[in-house]
Short mmCIF file of C-alpha atoms in Angstrom, two decimals:
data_model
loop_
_atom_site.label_atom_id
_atom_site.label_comp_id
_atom_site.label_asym_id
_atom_site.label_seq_id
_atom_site.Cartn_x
_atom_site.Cartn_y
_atom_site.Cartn_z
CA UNK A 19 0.00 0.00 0.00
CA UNK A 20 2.84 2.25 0.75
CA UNK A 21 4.48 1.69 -2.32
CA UNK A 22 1.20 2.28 -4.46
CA UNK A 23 0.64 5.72 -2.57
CA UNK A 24 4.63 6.70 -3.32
CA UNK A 25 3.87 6.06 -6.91
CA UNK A 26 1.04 8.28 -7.23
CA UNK A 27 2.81 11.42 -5.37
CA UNK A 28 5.97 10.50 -8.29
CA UNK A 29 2.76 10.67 -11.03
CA UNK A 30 1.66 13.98 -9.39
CA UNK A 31 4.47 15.82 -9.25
CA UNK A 32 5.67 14.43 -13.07
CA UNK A 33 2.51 16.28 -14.15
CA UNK A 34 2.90 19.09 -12.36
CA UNK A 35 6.41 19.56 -13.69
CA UNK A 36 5.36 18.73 -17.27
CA UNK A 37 2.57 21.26 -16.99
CA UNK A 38 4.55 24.52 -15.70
CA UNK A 39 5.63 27.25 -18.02
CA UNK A 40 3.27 25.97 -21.06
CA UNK A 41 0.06 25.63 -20.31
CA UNK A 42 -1.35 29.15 -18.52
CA UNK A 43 1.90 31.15 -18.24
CA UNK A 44 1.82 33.89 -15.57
CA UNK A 45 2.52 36.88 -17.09
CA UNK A 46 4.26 39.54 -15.38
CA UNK A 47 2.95 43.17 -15.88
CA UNK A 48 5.28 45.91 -15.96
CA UNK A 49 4.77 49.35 -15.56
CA UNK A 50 6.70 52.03 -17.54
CA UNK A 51 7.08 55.30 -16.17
CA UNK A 52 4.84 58.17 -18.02
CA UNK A 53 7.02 59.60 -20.47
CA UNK A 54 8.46 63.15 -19.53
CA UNK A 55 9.36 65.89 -21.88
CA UNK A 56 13.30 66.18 -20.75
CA UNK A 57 13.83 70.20 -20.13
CA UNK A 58 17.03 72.22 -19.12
CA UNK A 59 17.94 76.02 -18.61
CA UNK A 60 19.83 78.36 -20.28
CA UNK A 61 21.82 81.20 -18.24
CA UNK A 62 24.22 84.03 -19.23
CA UNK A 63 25.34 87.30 -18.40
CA UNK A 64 25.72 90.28 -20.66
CA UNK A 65 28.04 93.82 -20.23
CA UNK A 66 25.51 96.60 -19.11
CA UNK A 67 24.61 99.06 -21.56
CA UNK A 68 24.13 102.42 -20.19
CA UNK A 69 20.80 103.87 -20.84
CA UNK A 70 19.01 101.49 -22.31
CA UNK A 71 17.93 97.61 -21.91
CA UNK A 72 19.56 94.33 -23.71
CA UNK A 73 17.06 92.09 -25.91
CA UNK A 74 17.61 88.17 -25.75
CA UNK A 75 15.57 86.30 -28.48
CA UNK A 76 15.60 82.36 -28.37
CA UNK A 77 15.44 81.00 -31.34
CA UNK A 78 15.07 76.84 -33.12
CA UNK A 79 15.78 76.33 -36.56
CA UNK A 80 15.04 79.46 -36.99
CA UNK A 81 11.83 80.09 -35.49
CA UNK A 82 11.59 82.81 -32.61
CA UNK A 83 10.32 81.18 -29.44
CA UNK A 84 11.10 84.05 -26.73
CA UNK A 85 12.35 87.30 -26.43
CA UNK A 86 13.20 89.38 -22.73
CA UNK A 87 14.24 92.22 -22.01
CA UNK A 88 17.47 92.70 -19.17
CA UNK A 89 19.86 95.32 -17.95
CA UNK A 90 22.57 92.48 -17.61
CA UNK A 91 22.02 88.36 -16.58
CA UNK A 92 19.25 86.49 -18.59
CA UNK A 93 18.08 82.92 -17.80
CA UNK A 94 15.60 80.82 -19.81
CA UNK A 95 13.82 77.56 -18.34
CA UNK A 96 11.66 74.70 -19.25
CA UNK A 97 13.86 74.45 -22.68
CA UNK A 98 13.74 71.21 -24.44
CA UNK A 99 16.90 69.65 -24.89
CA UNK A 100 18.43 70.78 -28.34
CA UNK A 101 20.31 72.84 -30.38
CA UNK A 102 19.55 76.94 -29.88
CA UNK A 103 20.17 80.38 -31.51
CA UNK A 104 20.68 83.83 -28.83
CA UNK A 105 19.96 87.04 -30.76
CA UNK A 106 21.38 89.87 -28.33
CA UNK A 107 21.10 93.29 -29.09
CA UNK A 108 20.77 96.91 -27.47
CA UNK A 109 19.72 100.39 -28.95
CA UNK A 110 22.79 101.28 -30.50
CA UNK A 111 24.96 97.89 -30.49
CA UNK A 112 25.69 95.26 -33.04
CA UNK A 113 23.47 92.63 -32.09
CA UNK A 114 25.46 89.33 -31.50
CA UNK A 115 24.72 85.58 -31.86
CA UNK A 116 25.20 82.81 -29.40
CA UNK A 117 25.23 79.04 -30.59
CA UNK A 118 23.96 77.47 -27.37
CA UNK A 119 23.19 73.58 -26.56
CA UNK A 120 20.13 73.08 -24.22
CA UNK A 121 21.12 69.52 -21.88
CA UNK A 122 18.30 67.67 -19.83
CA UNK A 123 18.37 68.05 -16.24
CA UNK A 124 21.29 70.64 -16.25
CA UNK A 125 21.82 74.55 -16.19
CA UNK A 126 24.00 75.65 -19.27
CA UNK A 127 25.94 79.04 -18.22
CA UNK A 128 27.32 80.59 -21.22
CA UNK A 129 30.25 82.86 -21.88
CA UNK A 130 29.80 86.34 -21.22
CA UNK A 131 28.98 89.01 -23.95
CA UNK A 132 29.95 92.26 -24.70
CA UNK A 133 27.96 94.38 -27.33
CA UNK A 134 30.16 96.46 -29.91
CA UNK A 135 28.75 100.03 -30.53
CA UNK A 136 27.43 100.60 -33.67
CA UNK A 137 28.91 102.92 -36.54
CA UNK A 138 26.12 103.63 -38.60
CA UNK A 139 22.90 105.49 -37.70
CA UNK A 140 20.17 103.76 -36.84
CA UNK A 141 16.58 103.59 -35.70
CA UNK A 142 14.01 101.97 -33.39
CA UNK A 143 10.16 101.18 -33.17
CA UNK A 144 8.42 100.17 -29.92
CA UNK A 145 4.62 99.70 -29.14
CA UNK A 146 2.07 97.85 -27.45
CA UNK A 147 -0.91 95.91 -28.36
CA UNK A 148 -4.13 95.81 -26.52
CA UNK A 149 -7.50 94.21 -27.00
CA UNK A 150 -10.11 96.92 -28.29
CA UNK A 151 -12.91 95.88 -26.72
CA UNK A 152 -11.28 94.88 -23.10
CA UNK A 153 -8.03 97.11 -23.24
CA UNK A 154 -6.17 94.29 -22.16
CA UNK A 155 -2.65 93.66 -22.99
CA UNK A 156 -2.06 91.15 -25.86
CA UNK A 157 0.72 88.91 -25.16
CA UNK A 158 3.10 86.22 -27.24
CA UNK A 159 1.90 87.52 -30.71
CA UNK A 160 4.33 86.98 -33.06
CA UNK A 161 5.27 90.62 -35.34
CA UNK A 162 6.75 91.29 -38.66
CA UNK A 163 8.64 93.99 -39.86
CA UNK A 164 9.34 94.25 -43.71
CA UNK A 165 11.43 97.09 -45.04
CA UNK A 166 11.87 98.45 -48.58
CA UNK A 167 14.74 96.10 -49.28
CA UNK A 168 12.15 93.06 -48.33
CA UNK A 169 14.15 92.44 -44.94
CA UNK A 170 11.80 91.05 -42.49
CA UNK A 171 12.66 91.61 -38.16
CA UNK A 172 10.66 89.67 -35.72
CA UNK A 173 9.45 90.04 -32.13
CA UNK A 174 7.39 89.17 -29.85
CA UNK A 175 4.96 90.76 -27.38
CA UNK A 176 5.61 90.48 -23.60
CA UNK A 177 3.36 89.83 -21.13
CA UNK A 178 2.54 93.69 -20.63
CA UNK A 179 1.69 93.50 -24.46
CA UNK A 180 5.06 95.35 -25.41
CA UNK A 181 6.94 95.26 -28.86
CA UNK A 182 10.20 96.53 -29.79
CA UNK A 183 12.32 96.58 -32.61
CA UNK A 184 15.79 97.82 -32.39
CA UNK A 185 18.48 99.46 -34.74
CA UNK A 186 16.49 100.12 -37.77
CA UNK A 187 17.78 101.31 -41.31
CA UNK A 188 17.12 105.25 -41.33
CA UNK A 189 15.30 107.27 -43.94
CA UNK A 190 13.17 104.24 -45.44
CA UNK A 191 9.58 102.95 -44.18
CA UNK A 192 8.34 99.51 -43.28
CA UNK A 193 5.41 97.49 -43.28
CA UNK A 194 4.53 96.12 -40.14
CA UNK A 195 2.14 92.78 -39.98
CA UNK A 196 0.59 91.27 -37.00
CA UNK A 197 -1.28 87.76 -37.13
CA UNK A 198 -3.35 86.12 -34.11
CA UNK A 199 -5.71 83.27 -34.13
CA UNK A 200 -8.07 85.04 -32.26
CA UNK A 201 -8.08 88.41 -33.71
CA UNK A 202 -7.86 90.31 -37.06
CA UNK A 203 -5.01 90.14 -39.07
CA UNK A 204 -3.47 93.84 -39.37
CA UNK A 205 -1.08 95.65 -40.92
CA UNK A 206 0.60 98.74 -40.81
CA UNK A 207 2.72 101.71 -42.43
CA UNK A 208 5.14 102.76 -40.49
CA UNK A 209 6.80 106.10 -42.04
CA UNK A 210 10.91 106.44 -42.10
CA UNK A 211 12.14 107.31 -38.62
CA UNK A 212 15.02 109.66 -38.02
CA UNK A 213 18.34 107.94 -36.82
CA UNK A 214 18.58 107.53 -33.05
CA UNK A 215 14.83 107.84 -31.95
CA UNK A 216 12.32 105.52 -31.19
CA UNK A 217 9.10 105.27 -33.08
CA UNK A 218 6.14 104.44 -30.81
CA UNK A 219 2.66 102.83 -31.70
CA UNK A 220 -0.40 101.92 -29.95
CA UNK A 221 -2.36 98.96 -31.59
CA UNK A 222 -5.73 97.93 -30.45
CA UNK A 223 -6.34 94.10 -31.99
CA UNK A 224 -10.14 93.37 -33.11
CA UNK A 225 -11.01 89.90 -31.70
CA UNK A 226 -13.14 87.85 -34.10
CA UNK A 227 -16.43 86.46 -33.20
CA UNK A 228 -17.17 83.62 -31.73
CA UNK A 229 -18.22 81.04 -33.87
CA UNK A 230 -21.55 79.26 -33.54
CA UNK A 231 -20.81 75.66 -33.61
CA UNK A 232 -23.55 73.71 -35.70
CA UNK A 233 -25.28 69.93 -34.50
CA UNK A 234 -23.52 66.78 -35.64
CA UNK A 235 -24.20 66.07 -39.31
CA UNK A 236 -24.51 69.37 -40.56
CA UNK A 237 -21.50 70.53 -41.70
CA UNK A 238 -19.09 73.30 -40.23
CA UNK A 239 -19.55 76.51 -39.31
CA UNK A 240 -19.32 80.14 -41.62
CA UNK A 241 -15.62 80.80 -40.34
CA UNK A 242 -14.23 77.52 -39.32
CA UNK A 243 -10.66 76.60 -39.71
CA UNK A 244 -10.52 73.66 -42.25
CA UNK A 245 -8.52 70.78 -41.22
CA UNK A 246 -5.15 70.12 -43.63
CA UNK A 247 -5.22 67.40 -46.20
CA UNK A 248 -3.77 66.65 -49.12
CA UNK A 249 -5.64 65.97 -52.25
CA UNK A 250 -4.80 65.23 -56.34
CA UNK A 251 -5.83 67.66 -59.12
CA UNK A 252 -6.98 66.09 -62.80
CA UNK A 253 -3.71 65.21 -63.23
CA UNK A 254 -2.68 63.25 -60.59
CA UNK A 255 -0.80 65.85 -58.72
CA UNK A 256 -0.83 66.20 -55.01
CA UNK A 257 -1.63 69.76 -53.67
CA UNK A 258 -1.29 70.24 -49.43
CA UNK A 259 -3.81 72.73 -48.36
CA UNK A 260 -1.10 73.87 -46.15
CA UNK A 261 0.53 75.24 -49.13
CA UNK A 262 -2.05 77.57 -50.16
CA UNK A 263 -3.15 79.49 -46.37
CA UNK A 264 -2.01 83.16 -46.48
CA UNK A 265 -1.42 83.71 -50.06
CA UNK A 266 -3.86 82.12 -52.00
CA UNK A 267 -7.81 81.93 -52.15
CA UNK A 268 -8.54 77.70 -51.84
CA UNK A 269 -12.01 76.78 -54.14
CA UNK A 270 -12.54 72.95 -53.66
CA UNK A 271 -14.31 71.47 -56.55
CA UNK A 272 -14.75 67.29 -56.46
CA UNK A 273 -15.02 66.02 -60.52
CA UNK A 274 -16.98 62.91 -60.61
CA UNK A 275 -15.41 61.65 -63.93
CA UNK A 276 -17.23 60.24 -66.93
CA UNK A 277 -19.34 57.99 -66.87
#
């Protein structure tokens, strides 16, 4: 009897052996950590100017992401990590450009600037923008100035709705254009300014109106922004509707073919 109950244990546990790992595998679950957008800071120091304040504009691939205004040390934050371009200038200076490398996790102190003085005459242009109807200052809109040579400057608005625009060809005028999503796009003549004063404007931005939002099913709104896509003409051409916004009119026709 002994020997009979010995065998079946030996038969159990010769199952259970044969049966682990292929028949109803535990799985283990494993939880990856939320994905972070990896950040680091920028800091520098510049030689005072006497008289007037230093611009810093931050800059990717050529697109202007900030712009402050100092008297001497700047420091940007929350920077993904990445290859940068510092435009710093000051009424009267050459403006100067800094190559800098943004690093996750780390503080990136750069070398120390000194602006040269310019040689040639120059001008400047400084405003603010405000909403019409609230008077409220209109901050992060993104400014063009063209000139009569087709040179575009850039800036930004600061958080008190402030513009500027430093060390401007004399004796010619510009064209200055200002697009927001939520307001009319304007533009503006700006007449030749005398070398070594500053120009100032006053802008009051229109908001546009609220757009009524129609049920489900029955199509979009007058004044809706149309989604991108990409379509082919007759001839088998693609065309991006990208590629048309802001200098062409867009007329979609659909050609059901012969039948």
């Amino acid at each position: 009897m002994k020997q009979i109950q010995t065998l079946l244990a030996l038969a159990v546990l010769l199952l259970a052996g044969l049966n682990c790992g292929t028949e109803n595998p535990v799985e283990e679950t494993v939880e990856l950590p939320a994905t972070e957008t990896l950040t680091g800071t920028l800091r520098g120091e510049i030689q005072s100017v006497e008289g007037a304040l230093i611009q810093v504009r931050l800059l990717k691939d050529g697109q202007l992401l900030a712009q402050i205004e100092t008297e001497a040390t700047y420091e940007l934050e929350a920077l993904e990590a990445g290859n940068y371009t510092l435009q710093i200038s000051a009424k009267g200076h050459q403006e100067t450009e800094v190559s800098a490398t943004v690093i996750a996790g780390q503080v990136v102190t750069l070398d120390k600037v000194t602006l040269a003085v310019l040689d040639t005459p120059v001008s400047h242009l400084q405003g603010i923008l405000t909403d019409v109807a609230t008077g409220a200052p209109i901050s992060h809109v993104h400014l063009q100035l063209t000139d009569k040579t087709d040179k575009v400057y850039e800036a930004l608005t600061t958080e008190a709705g402030i513009f500027t625009f430093e060390n401007l060809p004399v004796a010619q005028a510009f064209t200055l254009k200002i697009e927001h999503a939520d307001y009319e796009n304007t533009e503006v003549a700006v007449q030749p300014i005398p070398a070594s004063e500053t120009f100032e404007l006053n802008l009051k931005l229109i908001p546009l109106p609220e757009i009524d939002a129609l049920d489900p099913g029955k199509g979009l709104s007058v004044g809706s922004r149309a989604p991108d896509f990409e379509l082919a003409d007759g001839n088998g051409k693609p065309h991006k509707l990208a590629d048309y916004i802001g200098n062409k009119k867009v007329v979609l026709v659909f050609f059901r073919g012969v039948w």
